[in-house]
CSV table of C-alpha atoms in Angstrom, one decimal:
chain,number,residue,atom,x,y,z
A,293,UNK,CA,17.2,-4.5,14.6
A,294,UNK,CA,16.3,-0.8,15.4
A,295,UNK,CA,13.0,0.7,14.2
A,296,UNK,CA,13.8,4.1,15.5
A,297,UNK,CA,13.2,6.6,12.6
A,298,UNK,CA,16.2,8.5,11.3
A,299,UNK,CA,16.1,12.3,11.5
A,300,UNK,CA,15.2,12.4,7.8
A,301,UNK,CA,12.4,9.8,8.2
A,302,UNK,CA,11.0,11.5,11.2
A,303,UNK,CA,11.0,14.9,9.4
A,304,UNK,CA,9.2,13.4,6.3
A,305,UNK,CA,6.7,11.6,8.6
A,306,UNK,CA,5.9,14.8,10.5
A,307,UNK,CA,5.5,16.8,7.3
A,308,UNK,CA,3.1,14.2,5.7
A,309,UNK,CA,1.1,14.2,9.0
A,310,UNK,CA,0.7,17.9,8.8
A,311,UNK,CA,-0.4,17.9,5.2
A,312,UNK,CA,-2.8,15.0,5.6
A,313,UNK,CA,-4.3,16.6,8.7
A,314,UNK,CA,-4.7,20.0,6.9
A,315,UNK,CA,-6.2,18.8,3.7
A,316,UNK,CA,-7.7,15.3,4.1
A,317,UNK,CA,-10.6,16.5,6.1
A,318,UNK,CA,-14.0,14.7,6.2
A,319,UNK,CA,-15.5,17.5,4.3
A,320,UNK,CA,-13.0,17.3,1.4
A,321,UNK,CA,-13.0,13.5,1.4
A,322,UNK,CA,-16.8,13.5,1.1
A,323,UNK,CA,-16.6,16.2,-1.8
A,324,UNK,CA,-14.1,14.0,-3.6
A,325,UNK,CA,-16.6,11.0,-3.9
A,326,UNK,CA,-14.6,8.2,-5.5
A,327,UNK,CA,-12.0,10.2,-7.2
A,328,UNK,CA,-8.6,11.2,-5.8
A,329,UNK,CA,-7.9,14.5,-4.4
A,330,UNK,CA,-5.8,16.5,-6.9
A,331,UNK,CA,-5.1,19.3,-4.7
A,332,UNK,CA,-3.8,17.1,-1.9
A,333,UNK,CA,-1.6,15.2,-4.4
A,334,UNK,CA,-0.3,18.5,-5.7
A,335,UNK,CA,0.6,19.6,-2.1
A,336,UNK,CA,2.4,16.3,-1.3
A,337,UNK,CA,4.4,16.5,-4.5
A,338,UNK,CA,5.3,20.2,-4.0
A,339,UNK,CA,7.0,19.2,-0.7
A,340,UNK,CA,9.1,16.5,-2.5
A,341,UNK,CA,7.7,13.6,-0.4
A,342,UNK,CA,7.3,11.1,-3.3
A,343,UNK,CA,11.0,11.5,-4.4
A,344,UNK,CA,12.2,11.5,-0.7
A,345,UNK,CA,11.3,7.8,-0.5
A,346,UNK,CA,14.4,7.0,-2.4
A,347,UNK,CA,16.4,8.5,0.6
A,348,UNK,CA,14.2,7.5,3.4
A,349,UNK,CA,13.8,3.9,2.2
A,350,UNK,CA,10.8,1.4,2.5
A,351,UNK,CA,10.7,1.9,6.2
A,352,UNK,CA,10.2,5.7,5.6
A,353,UNK,CA,7.6,5.1,3.2
A,354,UNK,CA,5.7,2.9,5.7
A,355,UNK,CA,5.8,5.8,8.2
A,356,UNK,CA,4.4,8.2,5.5
A,357,UNK,CA,1.6,5.7,4.6
A,358,UNK,CA,0.7,5.3,8.2
A,359,UNK,CA,-0.1,9.0,8.3
A,360,UNK,CA,-2.1,8.7,5.1
A,361,UNK,CA,-4.1,5.7,6.5
A,362,UNK,CA,-5.0,7.6,9.7
A,363,UNK,CA,-7.1,10.0,7.7
A,364,UNK,CA,-7.9,7.7,4.5
A,365,UNK,CA,-6.5,10.4,2.2
A,366,UNK,CA,-7.5,9.7,-1.4
A,367,UNK,CA,-4.2,10.0,-3.1
A,368,UNK,CA,-2.1,7.4,-5.1
A,369,UNK,CA,0.8,7.8,-2.9
A,370,UNK,CA,1.4,4.1,-2.0
A,371,UNK,CA,1.1,3.0,-5.7
A,372,UNK,CA,3.3,5.8,-7.1
A,373,UNK,CA,6.0,5.2,-4.6
A,374,UNK,CA,6.1,1.3,-4.7
A,375,UNK,CA,5.3,0.6,-8.3
A,376,UNK,CA,7.0,3.7,-9.6
A,377,UNK,CA,9.8,5.3,-7.6
A,378,UNK,CA,11.1,2.3,-5.8
A,379,UNK,CA,10.7,-0.2,-8.6
A,380,UNK,CA,12.3,1.8,-11.1
A,381,UNK,CA,15.1,2.9,-8.8
A,382,UNK,CA,15.9,-0.6,-7.8
A,383,UNK,CA,15.3,-2.5,-11.2
A,384,UNK,CA,15.3,0.0,-13.9
A,385,UNK,CA,18.0,0.5,-16.5
A,386,UNK,CA,20.2,3.6,-16.2
A,387,UNK,CA,18.2,4.9,-19.2
A,388,UNK,CA,14.9,4.1,-17.6
A,389,UNK,CA,15.9,5.8,-14.2
A,390,UNK,CA,17.1,8.9,-16.0
A,391,UNK,CA,13.9,9.1,-18.0
A,392,UNK,CA,11.3,8.2,-15.5
A,393,UNK,CA,12.4,9.0,-12.0
A,394,UNK,CA,12.4,12.8,-12.3
A,395,UNK,CA,8.7,12.8,-13.3
A,396,UNK,CA,7.7,10.1,-10.7
A,397,UNK,CA,9.5,12.2,-8.0
A,398,UNK,CA,7.6,15.3,-8.9
A,399,UNK,CA,4.3,13.6,-9.4
A,400,UNK,CA,3.9,14.8,-13.0
A,401,UNK,CA,3.8,11.1,-13.9
A,402,UNK,CA,1.8,8.7,-11.6
A,403,UNK,CA,2.4,5.1,-11.5
A,404,UNK,CA,0.4,2.2,-10.3
A,405,UNK,CA,0.7,-1.6,-10.5
A,406,UNK,CA,-1.1,-4.6,-11.9
A,407,UNK,CA,0.0,-6.9,-9.1
A,408,UNK,CA,0.5,-9.7,-8.3
A,409,UNK,CA,0.5,-11.8,-11.4
A,410,UNK,CA,-2.9,-13.5,-11.2
A,411,UNK,CA,-2.8,-15.1,-14.6
A,412,UNK,CA,-4.4,-13.9,-17.9
A,413,UNK,CA,-1.6,-11.5,-19.0
A,414,UNK,CA,1.0,-12.7,-21.6
A,415,UNK,CA,3.9,-10.7,-22.8
A,416,UNK,CA,6.2,-11.3,-25.7
A,417,UNK,CA,9.4,-9.5,-26.6
A,418,UNK,CA,9.6,-8.1,-30.1
A,419,UNK,CA,12.8,-6.2,-30.0
A,420,UNK,CA,15.3,-4.0,-28.0
A,421,UNK,CA,16.0,-0.3,-27.8
A,422,UNK,CA,19.8,0.5,-27.7
A,423,UNK,CA,21.5,3.3,-26.0
A,424,UNK,CA,24.0,5.6,-27.8
A,425,UNK,CA,27.0,3.5,-26.5
A,426,UNK,CA,25.4,0.4,-28.0
A,427,UNK,CA,24.3,-1.3,-24.8
A,428,UNK,CA,20.9,-2.5,-24.3
A,429,UNK,CA,18.6,0.1,-22.7
A,430,UNK,CA,15.3,-1.7,-22.7
A,431,UNK,CA,13.5,-4.7,-24.1
A,432,UNK,CA,10.2,-3.9,-26.0
A,433,UNK,CA,7.3,-6.3,-26.2
A,434,UNK,CA,3.5,-6.5,-26.5
A,435,UNK,CA,1.1,-7.5,-23.8
A,436,UNK,CA,-2.3,-9.0,-24.0
A,437,UNK,CA,-4.9,-9.9,-21.3
A,438,UNK,CA,-7.2,-8.2,-18.7
A,439,UNK,CA,-6.5,-7.3,-15.1
A,440,UNK,CA,-9.9,-7.2,-13.4
A,441,UNK,CA,-9.0,-4.1,-11.3
A,442,UNK,CA,-5.9,-1.9,-10.7
A,443,UNK,CA,-6.0,0.5,-7.7
A,444,UNK,CA,-5.6,4.3,-8.9
A,445,UNK,CA,-5.5,3.4,-12.5
A,446,UNK,CA,-7.7,6.2,-13.4
A,447,UNK,CA,-5.1,8.6,-12.1
A,448,UNK,CA,-2.1,6.8,-13.5
A,449,UNK,CA,0.2,7.7,-16.4
A,450,UNK,CA,2.1,4.4,-16.4
A,451,UNK,CA,1.2,1.0,-15.0
A,452,UNK,CA,3.8,-1.7,-14.0
A,453,UNK,CA,2.2,-5.0,-15.2
A,454,UNK,CA,3.3,-8.3,-13.9
A,455,UNK,CA,3.0,-10.9,-16.7
A,456,UNK,CA,2.2,-14.5,-16.2
A,457,UNK,CA,5.9,-15.4,-16.4
A,458,UNK,CA,6.6,-12.7,-13.6
A,459,UNK,CA,8.4,-10.4,-16.0
A,460,UNK,CA,7.7,-6.8,-15.4
A,461,UNK,CA,6.6,-4.4,-18.0
A,462,UNK,CA,6.0,-0.6,-18.0
A,463,UNK,CA,2.8,0.2,-19.9
A,464,UNK,CA,1.5,3.7,-20.8
A,465,UNK,CA,-1.9,3.9,-19.7
A,466,UNK,CA,-2.8,5.9,-22.9
A,467,UNK,CA,-1.9,2.9,-24.9
A,468,UNK,CA,-4.2,0.5,-23.0
A,469,UNK,CA,-8.0,0.5,-22.5
A,470,UNK,CA,-9.1,1.6,-19.1
A,471,UNK,CA,-12.7,0.8,-17.9
A,472,UNK,CA,-13.7,2.5,-14.5
A,473,UNK,CA,-14.2,0.1,-11.6
A,474,UNK,CA,-15.7,1.1,-8.2
A,475,UNK,CA,-14.2,-0.7,-5.3
A,476,UNK,CA,-15.1,-0.9,-1.6
A,477,UNK,CA,-12.7,2.0,-1.0
A,478,UNK,CA,-12.6,5.0,-3.4
A,479,UNK,CA,-9.2,4.2,-5.1
A,480,UNK,CA,-10.0,5.5,-8.6
A,481,UNK,CA,-9.6,1.9,-9.8
A,482,UNK,CA,-10.0,0.7,-13.3
A,483,UNK,CA,-10.1,-2.5,-15.4
A,484,UNK,CA,-7.0,-2.7,-17.6
A,485,UNK,CA,-7.5,-4.3,-20.9
A,486,UNK,CA,-4.3,-5.2,-23.0
A,487,UNK,CA,-4.8,-6.2,-26.5
A,488,UNK,CA,-1.3,-6.3,-28.3
A,489,UNK,CA,-0.5,-3.3,-26.2
A,490,UNK,CA,3.1,-2.1,-26.3
A,491,UNK,CA,5.2,-2.4,-23.2
A,492,UNK,CA,8.8,-1.8,-22.0
A,493,UNK,CA,10.6,-4.4,-20.0
A,494,UNK,CA,11.6,-3.0,-16.6
A,495,UNK,CA,15.4,-3.5,-16.3
A,496,UNK,CA,15.7,-4.4,-20.0
A,497,UNK,CA,16.8,-8.1,-20.8
A,498,UNK,CA,18.8,-8.3,-17.4
A,499,UNK,CA,18.5,-6.8,-14.1
A,500,UNK,CA,16.8,-9.8,-12.4
A,501,UNK,CA,18.4,-9.2,-9.0
A,502,UNK,CA,17.1,-7.1,-6.2
A,503,UNK,CA,17.7,-6.1,-2.5
A,504,UNK,CA,18.1,-9.1,-0.3
A,505,UNK,CA,18.9,-11.2,-3.4
A,506,UNK,CA,15.3,-11.7,-4.7
A,507,UNK,CA,14.2,-11.1,-8.2
A,508,UNK,CA,12.6,-8.0,-9.5
A,509,UNK,CA,9.2,-9.3,-9.3
A,510,UNK,CA,9.5,-10.8,-5.7
A,511,UNK,CA,11.1,-7.6,-4.6
A,512,UNK,CA,8.3,-5.4,-5.9
A,513,UNK,CA,5.6,-7.8,-4.7
A,514,UNK,CA,7.2,-7.9,-1.2
A,515,UNK,CA,7.6,-4.1,-1.1
A,516,UNK,CA,4.0,-3.6,-2.1
A,517,UNK,CA,2.8,-6.0,0.7
A,518,UNK,CA,4.9,-4.2,3.2
A,519,UNK,CA,3.8,-0.7,2.1
A,520,UNK,CA,0.1,-1.6,2.0
A,521,UNK,CA,0.4,-3.3,5.5
A,522,UNK,CA,1.8,0.1,6.7
A,523,UNK,CA,-1.2,1.9,5.1
A,524,UNK,CA,-3.5,-0.6,7.0
A,525,UNK,CA,-1.7,0.2,10.3
A,526,UNK,CA,-2.7,3.9,9.8
A,527,UNK,CA,-6.3,3.0,8.7
A,528,UNK,CA,-6.6,0.9,12.0
A,529,UNK,CA,-4.9,3.5,14.2
A,530,UNK,CA,-7.4,6.2,12.8
A,531,UNK,CA,-10.4,3.9,13.4
A,532,UNK,CA,-9.4,3.1,16.9
A,533,UNK,CA,-8.7,6.7,17.7
A,534,UNK,CA,-12.1,7.7,16.6
A,535,UNK,CA,-13.6,4.8,18.7
A,536,UNK,CA,-11.8,5.9,21.7
A,537,UNK,CA,-12.9,9.6,21.4
A,538,UNK,CA,-16.5,8.5,20.9
A,539,UNK,CA,-16.7,6.0,23.8
A,540,UNK,CA,-15.1,8.6,26.1
A,541,UNK,CA,-17.6,11.4,25.1
A,542,UNK,CA,-20.7,9.2,24.7
A,543,UNK,CA,-22.4,8.5,28.1
A,544,UNK,CA,-24.9,5.9,29.2
A,545,UNK,CA,-26.7,6.0,32.4
A,546,UNK,CA,-24.5,8.8,33.5
A,547,UNK,CA,-21.1,7.0,32.7
A,548,UNK,CA,-18.9,7.2,29.6
A,549,UNK,CA,-19.1,4.1,27.5
A,550,UNK,CA,-15.3,3.8,27.9
A,551,UNK,CA,-15.9,2.9,31.5
A,552,UNK,CA,-17.5,-0.4,30.7
A,553,UNK,CA,-15.2,-3.4,30.8
A,554,UNK,CA,-16.5,-4.9,27.5
A,555,UNK,CA,-15.8,-1.7,25.6
A,556,UNK,CA,-12.2,-1.5,27.2
A,557,UNK,CA,-11.5,-5.1,26.3
A,558,UNK,CA,-12.6,-4.6,22.7
A,559,UNK,CA,-10.6,-1.5,22.3
A,560,UNK,CA,-7.5,-3.3,23.9
A,561,UNK,CA,-7.8,-6.1,21.5
A,562,UNK,CA,-8.0,-3.6,18.7
A,563,UNK,CA,-4.8,-1.8,20.0
A,564,UNK,CA,-2.9,-5.0,20.1
A,565,UNK,CA,-3.9,-6.0,16.6
A,566,UNK,CA,-2.9,-2.5,15.2
A,567,UNK,CA,0.5,-2.8,17.0
A,568,UNK,CA,1.0,-6.2,15.5
A,569,UNK,CA,0.4,-4.9,12.0
A,570,UNK,CA,2.7,-1.9,12.5
A,571,UNK,CA,5.7,-3.9,14.0
A,572,UNK,CA,5.6,-6.7,11.3
A,573,UNK,CA,5.4,-3.9,8.6
A,574,UNK,CA,8.3,-2.1,10.3
A,575,UNK,CA,10.4,-5.3,10.4
A,576,UNK,CA,10.0,-6.2,6.8
A,577,UNK,CA,10.7,-2.6,5.7
A,578,UNK,CA,13.8,-2.5,7.8
A,579,UNK,CA,15.1,-5.7,6.4
A,580,UNK,CA,14.7,-4.6,2.8
A,581,UNK,CA,16.5,-1.2,3.5
A,582,UNK,CA,19.2,-3.2,5.2
A,583,UNK,CA,19.7,-5.5,2.2
A,584,UNK,CA,18.4,-8.5,4.0
A,585,UNK,CA,16.0,-11.3,2.7
A,586,UNK,CA,12.4,-10.2,3.6
A,587,UNK,CA,10.0,-12.0,1.5
A,588,UNK,CA,8.6,-14.1,4.4
A,589,UNK,CA,8.6,-11.0,6.7
A,590,UNK,CA,6.6,-9.2,4.0
A,591,UNK,CA,4.0,-12.1,3.8
A,592,UNK,CA,3.9,-12.0,7.7
A,593,UNK,CA,3.0,-8.3,7.7
A,594,UNK,CA,0.5,-8.9,5.0
A,595,UNK,CA,-1.2,-11.7,7.1
A,596,UNK,CA,-1.5,-9.4,10.1
A,597,UNK,CA,-2.7,-6.6,8.0
A,598,UNK,CA,-5.4,-8.8,6.3
A,599,UNK,CA,-6.6,-10.8,9.4
A,600,UNK,CA,-6.2,-8.2,12.2
A,601,UNK,CA,-7.1,-5.3,10.0
A,602,UNK,CA,-10.6,-6.6,9.5
A,603,UNK,CA,-11.0,-7.1,13.3
A,604,UNK,CA,-9.9,-3.6,14.0
A,605,UNK,CA,-12.1,-1.7,11.5
A,606,UNK,CA,-15.1,-3.9,12.6
A,607,UNK,CA,-14.4,-3.1,16.2
A,608,UNK,CA,-14.0,0.6,15.4
A,609,UNK,CA,-17.5,0.6,13.8
A,610,UNK,CA,-19.2,-1.4,16.4
A,611,UNK,CA,-17.7,0.7,19.2
A,612,UNK,CA,-19.6,3.5,17.6
A,613,UNK,CA,-22.9,1.8,18.2
A,614,UNK,CA,-25.8,3.1,16.0
A,615,UNK,CA,-23.5,5.8,14.9
A,616,UNK,CA,-21.2,3.4,13.2
A,617,UNK,CA,-24.0,2.4,10.9
A,618,UNK,CA,-24.0,5.9,9.3
A,619,UNK,CA,-22.6,5.5,6.0
A,620,UNK,CA,-21.6,9.3,6.0
A,621,UNK,CA,-19.7,9.0,9.4
A,622,UNK,CA,-15.8,9.3,9.2
A,623,UNK,CA,-15.4,5.8,10.9
A,624,UNK,CA,-17.2,4.2,8.0
A,625,UNK,CA,-14.3,5.3,5.7
A,626,UNK,CA,-11.9,3.3,7.8
A,627,UNK,CA,-14.2,0.3,7.6
A,628,UNK,CA,-14.3,0.5,3.9
A,629,UNK,CA,-10.5,1.0,3.5
A,630,UNK,CA,-9.7,-1.7,5.9
A,631,UNK,CA,-11.9,-4.2,4.0
A,632,UNK,CA,-10.4,-3.0,0.7
A,633,UNK,CA,-6.9,-3.6,2.0
A,634,UNK,CA,-7.8,-7.0,3.2
A,635,UNK,CA,-8.9,-7.8,-0.4
A,636,UNK,CA,-5.9,-6.3,-1.9
A,637,UNK,CA,-3.4,-8.1,0.3
A,638,UNK,CA,-5.2,-11.4,-0.2
A,639,UNK,CA,-7.5,-13.0,2.3
A,640,UNK,CA,-5.7,-14.2,5.5
A,641,UNK,CA,-5.9,-18.0,4.5
A,642,UNK,CA,-4.3,-17.5,1.3
A,643,UNK,CA,-1.5,-15.4,2.5
A,644,UNK,CA,-1.0,-17.9,5.4
A,645,UNK,CA,-0.8,-20.8,3.0
A,646,UNK,CA,1.8,-18.9,0.7
A,647,UNK,CA,3.8,-18.0,3.9
A,648,UNK,CA,3.8,-21.6,5.0
A,649,UNK,CA,4.9,-22.9,1.6
A,650,UNK,CA,7.7,-20.2,1.6
A,651,UNK,CA,9.0,-21.2,5.0
A,652,UNK,CA,8.9,-24.9,4.1
A,653,UNK,CA,10.8,-24.4,0.8
A,654,UNK,CA,13.5,-22.5,2.9
A,655,UNK,CA,13.7,-25.3,5.4
A,656,UNK,CA,11.9,-23.3,8.2
A,657,UNK,CA,14.6,-20.8,8.5
A,658,UNK,CA,12.1,-17.8,9.0
A,659,UNK,CA,12.2,-16.2,12.4
A,660,UNK,CA,9.3,-17.8,14.3
A,661,UNK,CA,8.8,-14.8,16.5
A,662,UNK,CA,7.9,-12.7,13.3
A,663,UNK,CA,4.9,-15.0,12.5
A,664,UNK,CA,3.5,-15.0,16.2
């Protein structure tokens, strides 16, 4: 396997890094509060980066999300790309792709996802919509249930809902009830209340296949885990960079804090954890782009992002000493994002249990080196 970015992936990453560095400043982030930065989202969409994900693949998206995580930019980039662009492109009908993808690429329609299926949402098909040639274009139904919180729901126009039976439904946010929810990180989240809410089956009555041979639900879930692990890699890298700068500048008894062995060891552990998150996310993304099975690799990336991510953002805050206790300090944002991503990916023990069960079900064929 080769994780070296292609020319297109590298160009997209560098462009994203430039935009995030220019606009996702601590001052602008503080001014945004718990809302998303509309100007930053408009700038990203104007460059065509959301639509570029179709060409640069999941690995390209992971590279872009790393740059977002470095500065904790408050935009629904990951959700729109995973639950919107990639999900519809891979699993939507021809009619759904033609109707939804242009707006998702442009950012005029923002997608998010009620994932994974946690129980409580039921869906029942009530009919189909047929294209002009008589073929089934979509399957219509109604959904009922409550999803406690959905990231970036307050920004979204459409939400991809995973029902209890793992079918996927596109629901217009305007047709549902949304109650604002404040999370650990400022992700413009909301509680999704469905009560006989109309929905459109992603892929119609068929289309259960996906990259690597997995079903639509499995593919979208694994893609989301991989993408958010990439976001966590960026969050951790940004936290560590701030800690390194602080400990090099801050002196104690005439010597930089960075000269102390204990500080060096803590930073070194955080660096190794960050690299583990990054490389496992790269591997899972690369396998999806190559059309290989990657479900267990996505779980491996999610486990590292959950377990190691917590360690890194705690280390970043601790290495700032008393400064790290300041809720207005930029490093505290990395701490909040790291803890939120841990919650979103699932606590490490839960992810590890699912990974173990998946490997056992496959007869232990997962690459052992990926889980180390």
